[in-house]
Amino acid sequence: MGNIYEPLLWKNPEGSAEEFKPAIAESWSSSEDGKAWTFKIRSSATFHDGEPVNAAAVKASIDAARERAAASFIWAPVESVETPDDSTVAINLKYAAPIDLVASSTYGAWIVSPKALAASAKDEKYFDAGIDAGSGPYTVDSYKPGSEIVLKKFEAHWNKEEAPHFDVVDISITPDAVTAQQMLTAGEVDYATSIPLENAKTLANDPKFTVKDFNSPFNFLAMFNTSRAPLNDPEVRRALSYAIPYKEIIDVGAQGYGTQSHGPAPRGIFPYSQDVPQYSQDLEKAKQLLASAGHADGLKLTLSYASENPAEARFVPLIKDAFAKIGVEVEVKAQLFNQQWDAAKADPATAQDIFVLYYWPTYSDAGSDNLTTLFRSSEKPSFNLSYWKSPEYDKLVDKAATLTGTDRAAAQDLYEQAMDLLYKEAPAAFLYDARGVSVVPAGLNVSQFNENYPFTVFFASMKPAA
């Protein structure tokens, strides 16, 4: 998608000199109160179907996304979208919000040709045939569902300075990472986006490849059911948090490609902070806390995880074994994620005690997503599968959300206070932030992985190695 379509602006990787990079919008600004945003649309951009990328087209895309995109909720702050002229888009908000982060989302923020939007509004399966309606550096030349996509360089793309080196990108689709690795090592493909983690270190020792790892937006949590005994007691939750073997989980689950989480915000994504405290394994302290909470004789708990997630399948036994050392017996339930999630949402009173969750934010604001979606109080559970309710926490994240569009430093401070509260109350154990792993053949230069677009390999920046 990120090769065929473009958003208004791109979010740069952590550590970049600038937070954002212009795309369809060449400049943007916001009012002091954060409720009015103005985007200036570059005059040289065109869609692959020949239509101009102008203010009307941008408004049509945003309005369509608000109405029917799967991630339409990212545009919830928007009151209206106006086009004072062909090169200006004015976005008016109901309340202050970071529309720069929303407009650079990997979901629901692509600018799409108005012709295609009109056609897809009439036929929801319009895009299934591989229709190309973007303005990016590549167009879809051909598409065989489940088998192959061929991309072709878009000669009329506005960005001549960063024009693709490769005229054609022939993409083979395989759901199996082992097969992808075999194709790569046999020289059948020049690059593979998915390699089994357990084999990455072997490839790192092969001079024909370089293994790189970067931030990713993905992390793993173990959500404690706080709605009933014994996990309604923070002392018990803290005991379990001290019992977890974090380093071993990273060594086995992530094959070493991970870092212990500092709360629910993944490394590199706002409002991540290394100042947020962490638990470390301390079995004696865990036993003491359990005893002081009245459970010196131990506990019996149930834990569910997604059976299709290989990392979870690798590290869940480590949690079970560690808990056994403090007298906590764990019944493990491996379920397909949708079944696991449906069961967890049905009734907290009869749900699992521990829900192992793999999560990432919809756009690069883990405050409005991870911190809020996973832990803010709600009447009916969705992803807040600890069922935790804290008015103090709610107040912190609600206030932070109103400041992210106007005073990000103040929002950061409030979110860190909220994450400190998560540490103290321990409604979940924060296991690890997964690293993005890329196996790069010696003959290819690949740009830095961007944690804000975890599902995109940007082909335009690929070049043969010097």
Coordinates of C-alpha atoms in Angstrom, one line a residue:
M1 CA 0.0 0.0 0.0
G2 CA 2.8 2.4 0.9
N3 CA 4.3 2.0 -2.5
I4 CA 1.1 2.6 -4.4
Y5 CA -0.6 5.2 -2.2
E6 CA 0.5 8.2 -0.3
P7 CA -0.8 10.0 2.8
L8 CA -0.8 13.7 3.4
L9 CA 2.5 13.3 5.2
W10 CA 4.9 10.5 6.4
K11 CA 5.9 9.9 10.0
N12 CA 9.7 9.5 10.2
P13 CA 11.4 6.8 12.2
E14 CA 12.5 7.5 15.8
G15 CA 15.7 9.5 15.9
S16 CA 15.2 11.3 12.6
A17 CA 16.1 15.0 12.4
E18 CA 12.4 15.9 11.5
E19 CA 9.3 14.2 13.0
F20 CA 7.5 14.2 9.6
K21 CA 8.2 14.2 5.9
P22 CA 6.0 15.9 3.4
A23 CA 4.0 13.7 1.0
I24 CA 0.8 14.9 -0.7
A25 CA 0.9 17.9 1.6
E26 CA 4.1 20.0 1.1
S27 CA 3.4 22.0 4.3
W28 CA 0.9 22.1 7.2
S29 CA 0.1 24.1 10.3
S30 CA -2.3 24.1 13.2
S31 CA -4.1 26.8 15.3
E32 CA -2.9 27.5 18.8
D33 CA -5.8 25.6 20.3
G34 CA -5.1 22.6 18.1
K35 CA -8.6 22.5 16.7
A36 CA -7.9 23.8 13.2
W37 CA -5.3 22.3 10.8
T38 CA -4.4 23.5 7.4
F39 CA -2.6 21.4 4.7
K40 CA -1.1 22.9 1.5
I41 CA -1.4 20.3 -1.3
R42 CA 1.5 20.1 -3.7
S43 CA 0.5 21.1 -7.3
S44 CA 2.7 18.5 -9.1
A45 CA 1.0 15.3 -7.8
T46 CA -1.3 13.2 -10.0
F47 CA -3.1 9.9 -9.5
H48 CA -2.2 6.9 -11.6
D49 CA -5.5 7.3 -13.5
G50 CA -4.4 10.8 -14.6
E51 CA -6.6 12.7 -12.2
P52 CA -5.0 15.6 -10.3
V53 CA -4.3 15.3 -6.6
N54 CA -6.0 18.4 -5.4
A55 CA -7.8 19.7 -2.3
A56 CA -11.1 18.2 -3.5
A57 CA -9.5 14.8 -3.9
V58 CA -8.0 14.9 -0.4
K59 CA -11.3 16.0 1.1
A60 CA -13.1 13.1 -0.7
S61 CA -10.5 10.6 0.7
I62 CA -10.8 11.9 4.2
D63 CA -14.6 12.0 4.1
A64 CA -14.7 8.4 2.7
A65 CA -12.3 7.2 5.4
R66 CA -14.5 8.9 8.1
E67 CA -17.6 7.2 6.7
R68 CA -16.5 3.7 5.8
A69 CA -12.8 2.9 6.4
A70 CA -12.1 0.0 8.7
A71 CA -10.1 2.4 10.8
S72 CA -12.6 5.3 10.5
F73 CA -12.3 6.0 14.2
I74 CA -8.9 7.6 13.8
W75 CA -10.8 10.6 12.2
A76 CA -13.3 10.8 15.1
P77 CA -12.0 14.3 16.2
V78 CA -13.0 15.8 12.8
E79 CA -15.9 18.1 12.6
S80 CA -15.6 19.1 9.0
V81 CA -13.2 19.2 6.0
E82 CA -13.2 22.3 3.8
T83 CA -11.4 23.3 0.6
P84 CA -10.9 27.1 0.4
D85 CA -9.1 26.6 -2.9
D86 CA -7.6 23.9 -5.0
S87 CA -4.4 23.6 -3.0
T88 CA -5.7 24.1 0.6
V89 CA -7.4 21.6 2.9
A90 CA -8.7 22.9 6.2
I91 CA -9.6 20.3 8.8
N92 CA -11.8 21.6 11.7
L93 CA -11.9 19.5 14.9
K94 CA -14.5 19.0 17.6
Y95 CA -11.6 19.0 20.1
A96 CA -7.8 19.4 20.0
A97 CA -6.1 16.3 18.5
P98 CA -2.8 15.4 16.8
I99 CA -4.1 15.4 13.2
D100 CA -0.5 15.3 11.9
L101 CA -0.2 11.8 13.5
V102 CA -3.6 10.8 12.2
A103 CA -2.9 12.0 8.7
S104 CA 0.3 10.0 8.6
S105 CA -1.4 6.7 9.8
T106 CA -0.7 3.4 8.1
Y107 CA -4.4 2.8 8.3
G108 CA -7.3 4.9 7.0
A109 CA -5.2 7.8 5.8
W110 CA -4.2 7.0 2.2
I111 CA -5.3 9.6 -0.5
V112 CA -7.3 7.7 -3.1
S113 CA -8.5 8.8 -6.6
P114 CA -12.0 10.2 -6.4
K115 CA -13.1 8.0 -9.4
A116 CA -12.2 4.9 -7.4
L117 CA -13.9 6.2 -4.3
A118 CA -17.1 6.7 -6.2
A119 CA -16.9 3.3 -7.7
S120 CA -16.1 1.5 -4.4
A121 CA -19.0 3.3 -2.7
K122 CA -21.3 1.6 -5.1
D123 CA -19.5 -1.8 -5.0
E124 CA -17.7 -2.8 -1.8
K125 CA -15.7 -5.5 -3.8
Y126 CA -14.4 -2.9 -6.3
F127 CA -10.8 -3.1 -5.1
D128 CA -10.7 -6.9 -4.8
A129 CA -9.5 -7.2 -8.4
G130 CA -6.3 -5.3 -7.6
I131 CA -7.5 -1.9 -8.7
D132 CA -4.8 0.8 -8.4
A133 CA -6.1 4.2 -7.3
G134 CA -3.1 5.8 -5.8
S135 CA -0.4 8.5 -6.5
G136 CA 2.7 6.7 -5.2
P137 CA 6.0 5.9 -6.9
Y138 CA 4.7 2.5 -8.2
T139 CA 1.5 1.4 -10.0
V140 CA -0.1 -2.1 -10.0
D141 CA 0.9 -3.7 -13.3
S142 CA -0.7 -7.1 -12.6
Y143 CA -2.3 -9.0 -9.7
K144 CA -3.0 -12.6 -9.1
P145 CA -4.8 -13.0 -5.8
G146 CA -2.7 -15.1 -3.3
S147 CA 0.1 -15.6 -5.8
E148 CA 1.7 -12.5 -7.3
I149 CA 1.7 -8.7 -7.5
V150 CA 3.8 -6.9 -10.1
L151 CA 4.5 -3.2 -9.5
K152 CA 5.7 -0.8 -12.2
K153 CA 7.5 2.5 -11.7
F154 CA 5.1 5.5 -12.1
E155 CA 7.0 7.7 -14.5
A156 CA 4.9 10.8 -13.6
H157 CA 5.4 10.7 -9.9
W158 CA 6.0 14.1 -8.4
N159 CA 9.2 13.1 -6.4
K160 CA 11.9 13.1 -9.1
E161 CA 14.7 13.4 -6.5
E162 CA 13.7 10.0 -4.9
A163 CA 12.6 8.2 -8.0
P164 CA 12.7 4.4 -7.8
H165 CA 15.9 2.7 -9.1
F166 CA 14.0 -0.5 -10.1
D167 CA 11.4 -0.2 -12.9
V168 CA 9.6 -3.4 -12.0
V169 CA 9.1 -5.1 -8.6
D170 CA 7.8 -8.7 -9.0
I171 CA 6.3 -9.8 -5.7
S172 CA 5.7 -13.5 -4.9
I173 CA 3.1 -14.1 -2.1
T174 CA 3.7 -16.9 0.3
P175 CA 2.2 -17.2 3.8
D176 CA 5.0 -19.5 4.9
A177 CA 8.2 -17.9 6.3
V178 CA 10.2 -21.0 5.8
T179 CA 9.3 -21.1 2.1
A180 CA 10.3 -17.4 1.9
Q181 CA 13.7 -18.1 3.5
Q182 CA 14.3 -21.0 1.1
M183 CA 13.5 -18.8 -1.9
L184 CA 15.8 -16.1 -0.6
T185 CA 18.8 -18.4 0.1
A186 CA 18.3 -20.2 -3.2
G187 CA 18.5 -16.9 -5.1
E188 CA 14.9 -17.2 -6.4
V189 CA 14.1 -13.8 -4.9
D190 CA 16.2 -10.8 -4.0
Y191 CA 14.5 -9.9 -0.8
A192 CA 12.1 -11.5 1.7
T193 CA 9.9 -9.7 4.1
S194 CA 9.3 -12.7 6.5
I195 CA 12.0 -15.0 7.8
P196 CA 11.6 -17.3 10.8
L197 CA 13.1 -15.6 13.8
E198 CA 14.8 -18.7 14.9
N199 CA 16.8 -18.8 11.6
A200 CA 17.8 -15.1 11.6
K201 CA 21.0 -15.7 13.6
T202 CA 22.1 -18.4 11.2
L203 CA 21.7 -16.0 8.3
A204 CA 23.6 -13.3 10.2
N205 CA 26.7 -15.6 10.1
D206 CA 26.3 -16.0 6.3
P207 CA 28.4 -13.4 4.5
K208 CA 25.8 -13.2 1.8
F209 CA 23.3 -11.6 4.2
T210 CA 23.1 -8.9 6.8
V211 CA 20.5 -9.1 9.6
K212 CA 19.3 -5.7 10.8
D213 CA 16.9 -5.1 13.7
F214 CA 14.9 -1.9 14.4
N215 CA 12.1 -0.6 16.5
S216 CA 8.7 -2.0 15.7
P217 CA 5.2 -1.0 17.1
F218 CA 4.5 -4.5 18.3
N219 CA 4.5 -5.6 21.9
F220 CA 3.3 -8.4 24.1
L221 CA 1.4 -8.1 27.3
A222 CA -0.2 -10.5 29.9
M223 CA -3.5 -8.9 31.0
F224 CA -4.7 -9.9 34.5
N225 CA -8.4 -10.3 35.2
T226 CA -8.9 -7.7 37.8
S227 CA -12.7 -8.2 38.0
R228 CA -12.6 -11.1 40.5
A229 CA -10.5 -12.7 43.1
P230 CA -7.6 -13.4 43.4
L231 CA -6.4 -10.9 40.7
N232 CA -8.6 -8.1 42.0
D233 CA -5.8 -7.7 44.6
P234 CA -2.9 -5.5 43.3
E235 CA -0.6 -7.3 45.7
V236 CA -1.2 -10.6 43.9
R237 CA -0.8 -9.0 40.5
R238 CA 2.5 -7.5 41.6
A239 CA 3.6 -10.9 42.8
L240 CA 3.0 -12.4 39.4
S241 CA 4.8 -9.5 37.8
Y242 CA 7.9 -10.3 39.8
A243 CA 7.7 -14.0 39.0
I244 CA 7.8 -13.5 35.2
P245 CA 11.2 -14.4 33.5
Y246 CA 11.4 -11.4 31.2
K247 CA 14.9 -12.1 29.8
E248 CA 14.1 -15.7 29.1
I249 CA 10.8 -14.7 27.4
I250 CA 12.8 -12.4 25.1
D251 CA 15.5 -15.0 24.4
V252 CA 12.9 -17.7 23.5
G253 CA 9.8 -15.9 22.4
A254 CA 11.6 -13.1 20.4
Q255 CA 14.8 -15.2 19.7
G256 CA 16.6 -12.3 21.3
Y257 CA 15.0 -9.7 19.0
G258 CA 13.1 -7.8 21.7
T259 CA 13.5 -5.4 24.6
Q260 CA 11.6 -5.5 27.9
S261 CA 8.7 -3.1 27.8
H262 CA 8.4 0.1 29.7
G263 CA 4.6 0.0 30.0
P264 CA 2.2 -0.4 27.0
A265 CA 3.8 2.2 24.7
P266 CA 6.3 0.4 22.3
R267 CA 9.8 1.7 21.9
G268 CA 9.9 4.5 19.3
I269 CA 6.2 5.3 19.5
F270 CA 4.8 8.3 21.4
P271 CA 4.6 8.4 24.5
Y272 CA 7.2 5.7 25.1
S273 CA 9.7 6.5 27.9
Q274 CA 12.6 4.6 29.4
D275 CA 11.8 6.4 32.7
V276 CA 8.7 4.2 33.2
P277 CA 9.7 1.6 35.8
Q278 CA 9.9 -2.1 35.0
Y279 CA 9.5 -5.3 37.1
S280 CA 12.4 -7.8 37.0
Q281 CA 12.2 -11.4 38.0
D282 CA 12.5 -11.9 41.8
L283 CA 10.9 -15.2 42.9
E284 CA 11.5 -14.6 46.6
K285 CA 9.8 -11.3 46.5
A286 CA 6.9 -12.8 44.5
K287 CA 6.5 -15.5 47.2
Q288 CA 6.5 -12.9 50.0
L289 CA 3.9 -10.8 48.2
L290 CA 1.7 -13.8 47.6
A291 CA 2.0 -14.8 51.3
S292 CA 1.2 -11.3 52.5
A293 CA -1.9 -11.3 50.3
G294 CA -3.1 -14.5 52.0
H295 CA -2.0 -17.0 49.3
A296 CA 1.0 -18.7 50.9
D297 CA -0.5 -22.1 49.8
G298 CA -0.6 -21.0 46.1
L299 CA -3.2 -20.3 43.5
K300 CA -4.8 -21.9 40.4
L301 CA -5.2 -19.7 37.3
T302 CA -6.1 -20.0 33.7
L303 CA -4.1 -18.4 30.9
S304 CA -5.2 -18.0 27.2
Y305 CA -3.0 -17.2 24.2
A306 CA -3.3 -17.1 20.4
S307 CA -2.3 -20.5 19.1
E308 CA -1.4 -19.0 15.7
N309 CA 1.2 -16.7 17.2
P310 CA 4.5 -18.6 17.2
A311 CA 6.2 -16.2 19.7
E312 CA 3.4 -16.7 22.2
A313 CA 3.6 -20.5 21.7
R314 CA 7.3 -20.3 22.5
F315 CA 7.2 -18.2 25.6
V316 CA 3.9 -19.1 27.4
P317 CA 5.4 -22.3 28.8
L318 CA 8.1 -20.2 30.5
I319 CA 5.4 -18.2 32.3
K320 CA 3.7 -21.4 33.4
D321 CA 7.0 -22.9 34.7
A322 CA 8.0 -19.7 36.5
F323 CA 4.6 -19.4 38.2
A324 CA 4.9 -23.0 39.4
K325 CA 8.0 -22.0 41.3
I326 CA 6.0 -19.6 43.5
G327 CA 3.1 -22.1 43.9
V328 CA 0.8 -20.8 41.2
E329 CA -0.6 -23.6 39.0
V330 CA -1.5 -22.4 35.5
E331 CA -3.9 -24.1 33.1
V332 CA -2.9 -23.0 29.6
K333 CA -5.5 -22.6 26.8
A334 CA -4.3 -22.2 23.2
Q335 CA -7.0 -20.8 21.1
L336 CA -7.3 -19.1 17.7
F337 CA -7.1 -15.3 18.5
N338 CA -10.7 -14.6 17.4
Q339 CA -12.0 -17.4 19.7
Q340 CA -9.7 -16.2 22.5
W341 CA -10.9 -12.6 22.1
D342 CA -14.6 -13.5 21.9
A343 CA -14.4 -15.6 25.0
A344 CA -12.6 -12.8 26.9
K345 CA -15.2 -10.1 25.9
A346 CA -18.2 -12.3 26.7
D347 CA -18.2 -12.1 30.5
P348 CA -15.3 -11.0 32.7
A349 CA -16.7 -13.0 35.6
T350 CA -16.2 -16.3 33.8
A351 CA -13.3 -15.3 31.5
Q352 CA -9.6 -16.3 31.7
D353 CA -7.4 -15.1 34.5
I354 CA -4.6 -14.1 32.2
F355 CA -4.9 -13.0 28.6
V356 CA -1.6 -12.9 26.6
L357 CA -2.0 -10.2 24.0
Y358 CA 0.0 -9.1 20.9
Y359 CA -0.8 -5.5 20.2
W360 CA 0.1 -2.4 18.1
P361 CA -1.4 1.1 17.7
T362 CA -3.5 2.0 14.7
Y363 CA -1.4 5.1 14.2
S364 CA 1.7 6.4 15.9
D365 CA 0.0 7.6 19.1
A366 CA 0.2 4.8 21.7
G367 CA -1.3 7.2 24.2
S368 CA -4.7 7.5 22.5
D369 CA -4.5 3.8 21.5
N370 CA -2.5 1.4 23.7
L371 CA -2.8 3.3 27.0
T372 CA -6.5 4.2 26.4
T373 CA -7.8 1.3 24.4
L374 CA -6.2 -1.3 26.7
F375 CA -6.6 0.2 30.1
R376 CA -9.2 3.0 30.2
S377 CA -12.4 2.1 32.1
S378 CA -15.3 0.9 29.9
E379 CA -18.6 -0.7 30.5
K380 CA -18.2 -3.4 27.9
P381 CA -14.7 -4.9 27.3
S382 CA -13.1 -4.7 23.9
F383 CA -9.3 -4.8 24.2
N384 CA -9.3 -3.7 27.8
L385 CA -9.0 -7.3 28.8
S386 CA -7.8 -6.7 32.3
Y387 CA -11.3 -5.2 33.0
W388 CA -9.4 -2.7 35.2
K389 CA -11.2 0.5 36.2
S390 CA -9.4 3.5 37.7
P391 CA -10.9 7.0 37.8
E392 CA -7.4 8.4 38.5
Y393 CA -5.9 6.7 35.4
D394 CA -8.9 7.7 33.2
K395 CA -8.4 11.4 34.2
L396 CA -4.7 11.3 33.3
V397 CA -5.1 9.7 29.8
D398 CA -8.2 11.8 29.0
K399 CA -6.3 15.0 29.9
A400 CA -3.2 13.9 28.0
A401 CA -5.3 13.2 24.9
T402 CA -6.5 16.8 24.8
L403 CA -3.0 18.1 24.9
T404 CA -1.3 15.9 22.3
G405 CA -2.2 18.2 19.5
T406 CA -1.1 21.4 21.2
D407 CA 1.5 20.6 23.9
R408 CA 3.0 17.2 23.3
A409 CA 5.5 17.6 26.1
A410 CA 2.7 18.2 28.6
A411 CA 0.8 15.2 27.2
Q412 CA 4.0 13.1 27.5
D413 CA 4.3 14.0 31.2
L414 CA 0.7 13.0 31.9
Y415 CA 1.0 9.7 30.0
E416 CA 4.2 8.9 32.0
Q417 CA 2.2 9.5 35.2
A418 CA -0.4 7.1 33.9
M419 CA 2.2 4.5 33.0
D420 CA 3.7 4.8 36.5
L421 CA 0.2 4.0 37.9
L422 CA 0.1 1.0 35.6
Y423 CA 3.3 -0.2 37.1
K424 CA 2.1 0.3 40.7
E425 CA -1.4 -1.3 40.2
A426 CA -0.1 -3.9 37.7
P427 CA -3.3 -4.7 35.8
A428 CA -1.0 -6.3 33.2
A429 CA 2.5 -7.6 32.9
F430 CA 4.4 -5.7 30.2
L431 CA 6.5 -8.4 28.6
Y432 CA 8.5 -7.1 25.6
D433 CA 8.6 -4.8 22.6
A434 CA 9.4 -6.8 19.5
R435 CA 12.2 -5.7 17.2
G436 CA 11.6 -5.4 13.5
V437 CA 14.0 -7.9 11.8
S438 CA 15.2 -7.5 8.2
V439 CA 17.5 -9.9 6.4
V440 CA 19.3 -8.0 3.6
P441 CA 21.2 -9.7 0.8
A442 CA 24.7 -8.3 0.3
G443 CA 23.8 -7.0 -3.1
L444 CA 21.0 -4.8 -2.0
N445 CA 20.7 -1.5 -0.1
V446 CA 17.5 -1.2 1.9
S447 CA 16.4 1.9 3.8
Q448 CA 15.9 2.0 7.6
F449 CA 12.8 0.1 8.8
N450 CA 10.1 2.6 9.9
E451 CA 8.2 1.5 13.0
N452 CA 5.3 3.7 11.9
Y453 CA 4.7 1.6 8.8
P454 CA 5.4 -2.0 10.0
F455 CA 3.6 -3.7 7.1
T456 CA 5.4 -1.7 4.3
V457 CA 8.6 -2.3 2.5
F458 CA 9.4 0.9 0.6
F459 CA 10.7 -0.3 -2.7
A460 CA 11.4 3.2 -4.1
S461 CA 14.4 3.6 -1.7
M462 CA 15.9 0.2 -2.6
K463 CA 19.1 0.2 -4.7
P464 CA 21.9 -2.2 -5.6
A465 CA 24.7 -2.1 -3.2
A466 CA 27.7 -0.1 -4.4

